Short mmCIF file of C-alpha atoms and ligand atoms in Angstrom, two decimals:
data_model
loop_
_atom_site.label_atom_id
_atom_site.label_comp_id
_atom_site.label_asym_id
_atom_site.label_seq_id
_atom_site.Cartn_x
_atom_site.Cartn_y
_atom_site.Cartn_z
CA MET A 1 90.82 -150.57 -153.45
CA LEU A 2 89.92 -149.32 -156.87
CA ALA A 3 86.54 -147.72 -157.24
CA SER A 4 84.11 -149.66 -159.40
CA SER A 5 83.94 -146.83 -161.89
CA ALA A 6 87.69 -146.90 -162.35
CA LEU A 7 87.54 -150.65 -162.60
CA SER A 8 85.02 -150.62 -165.41
CA VAL A 9 86.86 -147.85 -167.22
CA PHE A 10 90.04 -149.78 -167.53
CA LEU A 11 88.78 -153.31 -167.71
CA GLY A 12 87.02 -153.59 -171.03
CA ALA A 13 86.72 -157.34 -171.08
CA THR A 14 84.14 -159.01 -168.88
CA VAL A 15 86.45 -161.96 -168.64
CA ALA A 16 89.02 -159.81 -166.91
CA LEU A 17 86.37 -158.31 -164.66
CA ALA A 18 85.26 -161.75 -163.54
CA SER A 19 88.78 -162.85 -162.80
CA VAL A 20 89.61 -159.85 -160.63
CA ALA A 21 86.27 -159.74 -158.84
CA ARG A 22 87.65 -161.85 -156.04
CA VAL A 23 90.36 -159.36 -155.18
CA PHE A 24 88.56 -156.06 -155.68
CA GLU A 25 85.60 -155.01 -153.62
CA PRO A 26 83.79 -152.55 -155.83
CA SER A 27 81.76 -151.20 -152.91
CA THR A 28 84.90 -149.69 -151.41
CA LEU A 29 85.83 -148.13 -154.69
CA SER A 30 85.39 -144.55 -153.63
CA VAL A 31 88.89 -143.94 -152.45
CA ASP A 32 88.53 -140.72 -150.52
CA SER A 33 91.96 -140.59 -149.02
CA ARG A 34 95.51 -141.12 -150.14
CA ARG A 35 96.30 -144.19 -148.00
CA CYS A 36 100.03 -144.15 -147.95
CA GLY A 37 101.57 -147.29 -146.48
CA THR A 38 104.78 -145.64 -145.30
CA PHE A 39 105.02 -146.55 -141.65
CA ILE A 40 107.07 -145.31 -138.72
CA SER A 41 105.98 -145.31 -135.09
CA GLU A 42 106.16 -142.19 -132.90
CA GLU A 43 108.73 -143.98 -130.79
CA ASP A 44 110.91 -144.72 -133.81
CA ILE A 45 110.57 -141.14 -135.04
CA ILE A 46 111.99 -139.87 -131.78
CA ALA A 47 114.92 -142.29 -132.07
CA ALA A 48 115.46 -141.46 -135.74
CA GLU A 49 115.42 -137.70 -135.05
CA LYS A 50 117.92 -138.11 -132.23
CA HIS A 51 120.22 -139.94 -134.60
CA PHE A 52 119.70 -137.27 -137.27
CA GLU A 53 120.53 -134.44 -134.86
CA ALA A 54 123.67 -136.23 -133.69
CA ASN A 55 124.94 -137.10 -137.16
CA LYS A 56 123.59 -134.30 -139.29
CA VAL A 57 125.59 -133.14 -142.25
CA SER A 58 124.11 -129.69 -142.51
CA LEU A 59 123.97 -127.31 -145.43
CA MET A 60 125.93 -124.89 -143.29
CA ASP A 61 128.78 -127.33 -142.81
CA ARG A 62 129.79 -127.78 -146.37
CA PRO A 63 130.91 -125.62 -149.23
CA GLN A 64 128.22 -125.13 -151.83
CA ALA A 65 128.61 -126.45 -155.36
CA LYS A 66 130.93 -129.28 -154.45
CA ARG A 67 129.41 -130.98 -157.42
CA ALA A 68 129.37 -129.49 -160.88
CA PRO A 69 126.12 -127.72 -161.75
CA GLY A 70 123.53 -130.20 -162.94
CA SER A 71 125.34 -133.17 -161.48
CA ALA A 72 123.11 -133.31 -158.43
CA ALA A 73 120.58 -135.34 -160.39
CA ILE A 74 119.46 -138.48 -158.61
CA ASP A 75 119.65 -141.63 -160.71
CA VAL A 76 116.26 -143.28 -160.97
CA TYR A 77 115.84 -147.00 -161.64
CA PHE A 78 112.24 -147.54 -162.68
CA HIS A 79 111.03 -151.14 -162.29
CA VAL A 80 107.72 -151.81 -164.01
CA ILE A 81 106.01 -154.93 -162.68
CA SER A 82 103.03 -156.30 -164.57
CA ALA A 83 100.60 -159.20 -164.36
CA ASP A 84 100.51 -159.59 -168.13
CA SER A 85 101.55 -157.64 -171.21
CA THR A 86 98.69 -155.12 -171.24
CA PRO A 87 98.40 -151.58 -169.83
CA GLU A 88 95.53 -152.85 -167.64
CA GLY A 89 97.90 -155.50 -166.34
CA GLY A 90 100.44 -152.92 -165.28
CA VAL A 91 102.55 -152.17 -168.35
CA LEU A 92 103.61 -148.51 -168.48
CA SER A 93 104.74 -147.08 -171.82
CA ASP A 94 107.98 -145.11 -172.14
CA ASP A 95 105.85 -141.98 -172.72
CA VAL A 96 103.97 -142.50 -169.47
CA ILE A 97 107.23 -143.08 -167.61
CA ASP A 98 108.59 -139.82 -169.07
CA ALA A 99 105.41 -137.98 -168.04
CA GLN A 100 105.74 -139.39 -164.52
CA MET A 101 109.37 -138.26 -164.35
CA SER A 102 108.33 -134.75 -165.40
CA VAL A 103 105.72 -134.57 -162.64
CA LEU A 104 108.34 -135.73 -160.13
CA ASN A 105 110.86 -133.13 -161.29
CA ASP A 106 108.24 -130.35 -161.30
CA GLY A 107 107.28 -131.21 -157.73
CA PHE A 108 110.84 -130.91 -156.45
CA ALA A 109 111.90 -128.02 -158.72
CA LYS A 110 112.15 -125.46 -155.90
CA SER A 111 114.36 -127.76 -153.81
CA GLY A 112 117.07 -127.89 -156.47
CA LEU A 113 116.76 -131.65 -156.59
CA THR A 114 116.45 -133.26 -160.00
CA PHE A 115 115.76 -136.84 -161.00
CA ALA A 116 117.21 -138.51 -164.08
CA LEU A 117 115.92 -141.79 -165.48
CA ALA A 118 118.91 -144.15 -165.43
CA ASN A 119 117.20 -147.38 -166.44
CA VAL A 120 113.84 -149.05 -166.87
CA THR A 121 113.29 -152.74 -166.21
CA ARG A 122 110.11 -154.59 -167.13
CA THR A 123 109.14 -157.71 -165.22
CA LEU A 124 106.12 -159.92 -165.79
CA ASN A 125 105.15 -161.37 -162.42
CA ASP A 126 101.51 -161.62 -161.43
CA ASP A 127 102.32 -162.49 -157.82
CA TRP A 128 104.55 -159.44 -157.32
CA PHE A 129 102.15 -157.19 -159.23
CA SER A 130 99.17 -158.29 -157.14
CA ASN A 131 100.70 -158.91 -153.74
CA ALA A 132 103.89 -156.92 -153.24
CA GLY A 133 103.23 -154.55 -150.34
CA PRO A 134 104.61 -153.57 -146.94
CA ASN A 135 105.86 -156.59 -144.97
CA THR A 136 105.16 -159.14 -147.73
CA THR A 137 107.51 -161.83 -149.02
CA GLN A 138 106.57 -160.71 -152.54
CA GLN A 139 108.03 -157.24 -151.98
CA ASP A 140 111.13 -158.74 -150.40
CA ASP A 141 111.65 -161.05 -153.39
CA MET A 142 110.92 -158.25 -155.86
CA LYS A 143 113.34 -155.80 -154.28
CA GLN A 144 116.07 -158.37 -153.77
CA ALA A 145 115.84 -159.37 -157.43
CA LEU A 146 115.68 -155.90 -158.93
CA ARG A 147 117.22 -153.20 -156.73
CA VAL A 148 120.38 -151.59 -158.06
CA GLY A 149 122.71 -148.82 -156.90
CA ARG A 150 123.69 -147.49 -153.49
CA ALA A 151 122.10 -145.11 -151.00
CA ASP A 152 121.93 -142.33 -153.58
CA ALA A 153 120.00 -144.35 -156.19
CA LEU A 154 116.22 -144.11 -156.27
CA ASN A 155 114.58 -147.43 -157.10
CA LEU A 156 110.89 -147.28 -158.05
CA TYR A 157 108.56 -150.24 -158.38
CA SER A 158 105.14 -149.82 -160.00
CA VAL A 159 102.71 -152.54 -158.89
CA GLY A 160 98.96 -153.31 -158.62
CA PHE A 161 98.29 -153.57 -154.83
CA LYS A 162 95.40 -155.90 -155.63
CA ASN A 163 94.88 -156.97 -152.04
CA THR A 164 95.51 -153.74 -150.18
CA ASP A 165 94.32 -150.19 -150.70
CA HIS A 166 97.68 -148.48 -150.78
CA LEU A 167 98.64 -145.86 -153.31
CA GLY A 168 102.28 -146.26 -152.38
CA TYR A 169 104.87 -146.56 -149.64
CA ALA A 170 108.52 -145.74 -149.17
CA THR A 171 111.54 -146.27 -146.98
CA PHE A 172 113.25 -143.36 -145.21
CA PRO A 173 116.91 -142.37 -145.65
CA VAL A 174 117.65 -143.57 -142.11
CA ASN A 175 116.52 -147.08 -143.09
CA TYR A 176 119.20 -147.55 -145.73
CA THR A 177 122.07 -148.79 -143.59
CA ASP A 178 120.18 -151.67 -142.00
CA ASN A 179 118.44 -152.89 -145.16
CA PRO A 180 119.97 -151.54 -148.37
CA TRP A 181 117.98 -154.01 -150.49
CA ASP A 182 114.71 -152.63 -149.07
CA ASP A 183 115.40 -149.02 -150.01
CA GLY A 184 113.01 -147.39 -152.47
CA VAL A 185 109.42 -146.55 -153.39
CA VAL A 186 106.63 -148.96 -154.33
CA PHE A 187 103.61 -147.29 -155.90
CA LEU A 188 100.35 -147.98 -157.70
CA TYR A 189 100.77 -148.26 -161.48
CA SER A 190 97.42 -146.54 -162.08
CA SER A 191 98.47 -143.43 -160.11
CA VAL A 192 100.70 -142.31 -162.99
CA PRO A 193 99.66 -139.30 -165.13
CA GLY A 194 96.55 -140.33 -167.05
CA GLY A 195 96.17 -143.56 -165.01
CA ALA A 196 92.88 -145.14 -163.96
CA MET A 197 92.92 -144.17 -160.27
CA VAL A 198 90.37 -141.36 -160.19
CA ASN A 199 91.52 -138.27 -158.24
CA TYR A 200 94.97 -139.77 -157.79
CA ASN A 201 96.11 -140.02 -161.39
CA GLU A 202 98.28 -136.97 -161.95
CA GLY A 203 101.44 -138.72 -160.82
CA LYS A 204 101.68 -136.98 -157.44
CA THR A 205 101.54 -140.21 -155.46
CA LEU A 206 105.13 -140.70 -156.57
CA THR A 207 106.03 -137.14 -155.54
CA HIS A 208 104.57 -137.83 -152.07
CA GLU A 209 106.38 -141.15 -151.69
CA VAL A 210 109.69 -139.73 -152.89
CA GLY A 211 109.07 -137.05 -150.25
CA HIS A 212 109.42 -139.84 -147.66
CA TRP A 213 112.44 -141.27 -149.49
CA VAL A 214 114.20 -137.92 -149.08
CA GLY A 215 113.31 -137.84 -145.38
CA LEU A 216 109.98 -136.02 -145.00
CA TYR A 217 107.13 -137.08 -142.72
CA HIS A 218 103.43 -136.47 -143.28
CA THR A 219 102.30 -132.93 -142.49
CA PHE A 220 99.75 -134.41 -140.08
CA GLN A 221 102.41 -136.42 -138.22
CA GLY A 222 101.86 -135.96 -134.50
CA GLY A 223 98.57 -134.08 -135.00
CA CYS A 224 98.39 -130.79 -133.10
CA SER A 225 101.41 -131.43 -130.92
CA GLU A 226 104.97 -130.32 -131.49
CA PRO A 227 107.27 -131.28 -133.07
CA ASN A 228 104.89 -132.86 -135.58
CA ASP A 229 106.74 -133.38 -138.84
CA TYR A 230 109.99 -131.77 -137.64
CA VAL A 231 109.52 -128.93 -140.10
CA SER A 232 108.66 -125.53 -138.62
CA ASP A 233 106.88 -123.89 -141.56
CA THR A 234 104.26 -126.59 -142.19
CA PRO A 235 101.28 -125.64 -140.01
CA GLU A 236 100.05 -128.34 -137.62
CA GLU A 237 96.98 -130.28 -138.66
CA ALA A 238 94.94 -132.76 -136.66
CA ASN A 239 94.20 -135.26 -139.44
CA PRO A 240 95.08 -136.18 -142.98
CA THR A 241 93.13 -134.08 -145.50
CA SER A 242 90.63 -135.80 -147.79
CA GLY A 243 89.73 -134.48 -151.22
CA CYS A 244 90.47 -130.81 -151.81
CA PRO A 245 88.45 -128.84 -149.25
CA SER A 246 89.62 -125.44 -150.49
CA ASP A 247 87.69 -126.04 -153.72
CA ALA A 248 84.51 -125.72 -151.67
CA GLY A 249 85.50 -122.91 -149.30
CA PRO A 250 88.29 -121.79 -147.00
CA SER A 251 90.98 -124.28 -146.03
CA PRO A 252 90.27 -126.10 -142.77
CA ASP A 253 92.18 -125.08 -139.66
CA THR A 254 92.17 -128.05 -137.30
CA CYS A 255 94.83 -127.01 -134.77
CA PRO A 256 95.03 -124.00 -132.45
CA SER A 257 98.51 -123.04 -133.66
CA THR A 258 99.07 -120.47 -136.39
CA GLY A 259 98.17 -121.30 -139.95
CA VAL A 260 95.50 -123.19 -141.84
CA ASP A 261 96.03 -126.86 -142.62
CA PRO A 262 98.68 -127.40 -145.30
CA ILE A 263 96.23 -129.12 -147.64
CA HIS A 264 98.27 -128.23 -150.74
CA ASN A 265 101.42 -129.79 -149.37
CA PHE A 266 102.67 -132.91 -151.17
CA MET A 267 103.02 -134.61 -147.77
CA ASP A 268 99.31 -134.33 -146.98
CA TYR A 269 96.67 -136.80 -148.27
CA SER A 270 94.66 -134.48 -150.54
CA TYR A 271 93.69 -135.23 -154.15
CA ASP A 272 96.48 -134.90 -156.71
CA SER A 273 94.80 -131.78 -158.13
CA CYS A 274 95.18 -130.13 -154.71
CA LEU A 275 98.88 -130.83 -154.16
CA ASP A 276 101.51 -128.40 -155.37
CA GLU A 277 104.10 -127.55 -152.75
CA PHE A 278 106.99 -128.42 -150.53
CA THR A 279 107.85 -125.61 -148.10
CA THR A 280 111.21 -123.92 -147.62
CA GLY A 281 111.55 -125.82 -144.35
CA GLN A 282 110.86 -129.15 -146.04
CA ASN A 283 113.39 -128.36 -148.76
CA SER A 284 115.97 -127.55 -146.14
CA ARG A 285 115.25 -130.73 -144.16
CA LEU A 286 115.38 -132.96 -147.23
CA LYS A 287 118.76 -131.56 -148.26
CA ASP A 288 120.19 -132.31 -144.82
CA GLN A 289 118.61 -135.78 -144.81
CA LEU A 290 120.10 -136.51 -148.25
CA ALA A 291 123.52 -135.20 -147.25
CA THR A 292 123.49 -137.17 -144.00
CA TYR A 293 122.13 -140.51 -145.14
CA ARG A 294 122.40 -140.69 -148.91
CA HIS A 295 125.64 -138.79 -149.57
CA ILE A 296 123.84 -136.48 -151.95
CA GLN A 297 124.77 -132.82 -151.73
CA ILE A 298 122.65 -130.21 -153.38
C1 LIG B 1 112.62 -147.39 -140.97
O1 LIG B 1 113.19 -147.01 -139.76
C2 LIG B 1 112.25 -146.60 -138.80
C3 LIG B 1 113.01 -146.06 -137.63
O2 LIG B 1 113.96 -146.97 -137.17
C4 LIG B 1 111.32 -147.76 -138.47
O3 LIG B 1 110.35 -147.36 -137.56
C5 LIG B 1 110.66 -148.23 -139.72
O4 LIG B 1 109.86 -149.36 -139.45
C6 LIG B 1 111.67 -148.56 -140.77
N1 LIG B 1 110.99 -148.87 -142.00
C7 LIG B 1 111.36 -149.87 -142.75
C8 LIG B 1 110.57 -150.06 -144.01
O5 LIG B 1 112.26 -150.62 -142.45
C1 LIG B 2 118.86 -151.89 -167.38
O1 LIG B 2 117.68 -152.51 -167.82
C2 LIG B 2 117.87 -153.67 -168.60
C3 LIG B 2 116.50 -154.16 -168.99
O2 LIG B 2 115.74 -153.14 -169.54
C4 LIG B 2 118.60 -154.72 -167.81
O3 LIG B 2 118.86 -155.82 -168.63
C5 LIG B 2 119.90 -154.15 -167.28
O4 LIG B 2 120.48 -155.10 -166.42
C6 LIG B 2 119.64 -152.88 -166.53
N1 LIG B 2 120.88 -152.28 -166.09
C7 LIG B 2 121.02 -151.81 -164.85
C8 LIG B 2 122.32 -151.17 -164.54
O5 LIG B 2 120.16 -151.87 -164.02
C1 LIG B 3 104.73 -153.77 -140.96
O1 LIG B 3 105.28 -154.40 -139.84
C2 LIG B 3 105.45 -153.54 -138.72
C3 LIG B 3 106.09 -154.33 -137.61
O2 LIG B 3 107.20 -154.97 -138.07
C4 LIG B 3 104.10 -153.00 -138.28
O3 LIG B 3 104.25 -152.14 -137.19
C5 LIG B 3 103.48 -152.25 -139.45
O4 LIG B 3 102.20 -151.80 -139.10
C6 LIG B 3 103.38 -153.14 -140.66
N1 LIG B 3 102.92 -152.36 -141.79
C7 LIG B 3 101.86 -152.73 -142.48
C8 LIG B 3 101.45 -151.81 -143.55
O5 LIG B 3 101.27 -153.75 -142.28
ZN1 LIG B 4 102.97 -140.94 -147.05
#
């Protein structure tokens, strides 16, 4: 849920405030954690990883630079959903979309992956804006109406999540084959750079969710037990991180294994200001995931 301070910042009109009061609960406004809605059970992870191991198209297996330099850009289809025609109602300007794309590209710069805006659609639909979320008919309708491209196309949907407290959620590469129409990232419109979602308004929610879309799990997946997130150079951590603990002192170290918690990793739950890295291991995994399931070779 939005914090009441954020709510009053971006809702100038009392009329608007009154009309949204039923869906927001201002008392829960202090969002102290990222609340990603991307879901996969431990059981399904084991099955998915077995499939990945058996079918992996590895970096080692293919000649580099099969594509011309610069052609590895992923086409991005950005679907802006809004409740009305105002920024408060979900409209994102072209400048904001460009700023969000820059944050996304900066986040993945070390991986060699780049994202190019291929198209922007703008849809006025209060029901989708308010209610599209994991397992809802609204998200099904929205995606079936708007999704374009194949496995290698990234479809983004910015929405309001008025009835849930998600910042975003994504599908994994392994999900594409069964439900191509479902593939993509749905994220909170106010998480964009300069948006109203305090502490989560530098655009890194999208970086995190695209991290799932390229095949990464949370760094806290599996807690202190191997194989956690299936990446060897992200230290184990017992729980998602809240806030940015290193601002106040040393980074927490919640598991006995080597290394402090990866609180600066995009796949943790820290504040946007705290997040600035994917590891070498994550970059290697995402390239193999993309080559295996999305036919993208970097
Ligand atoms: C994606 O696939 C995994 C593994 O099969 C499954 O657990 C998960 O629910 C799927 N997610 C979606 C959005 O279909
Ligand atoms: C691009 O977006 C416009 C609306 O802005 C839409 O009419 C058109 O169908 C879109 N094209 C593709 C390929 O998605
Ligand atoms: C979506 O549905 C699956 C079962 O199909 C469930 O396990 C999962 O928790 C649901 N996700 C949310 C966010 O409700
Ligand atoms: Zn997540």
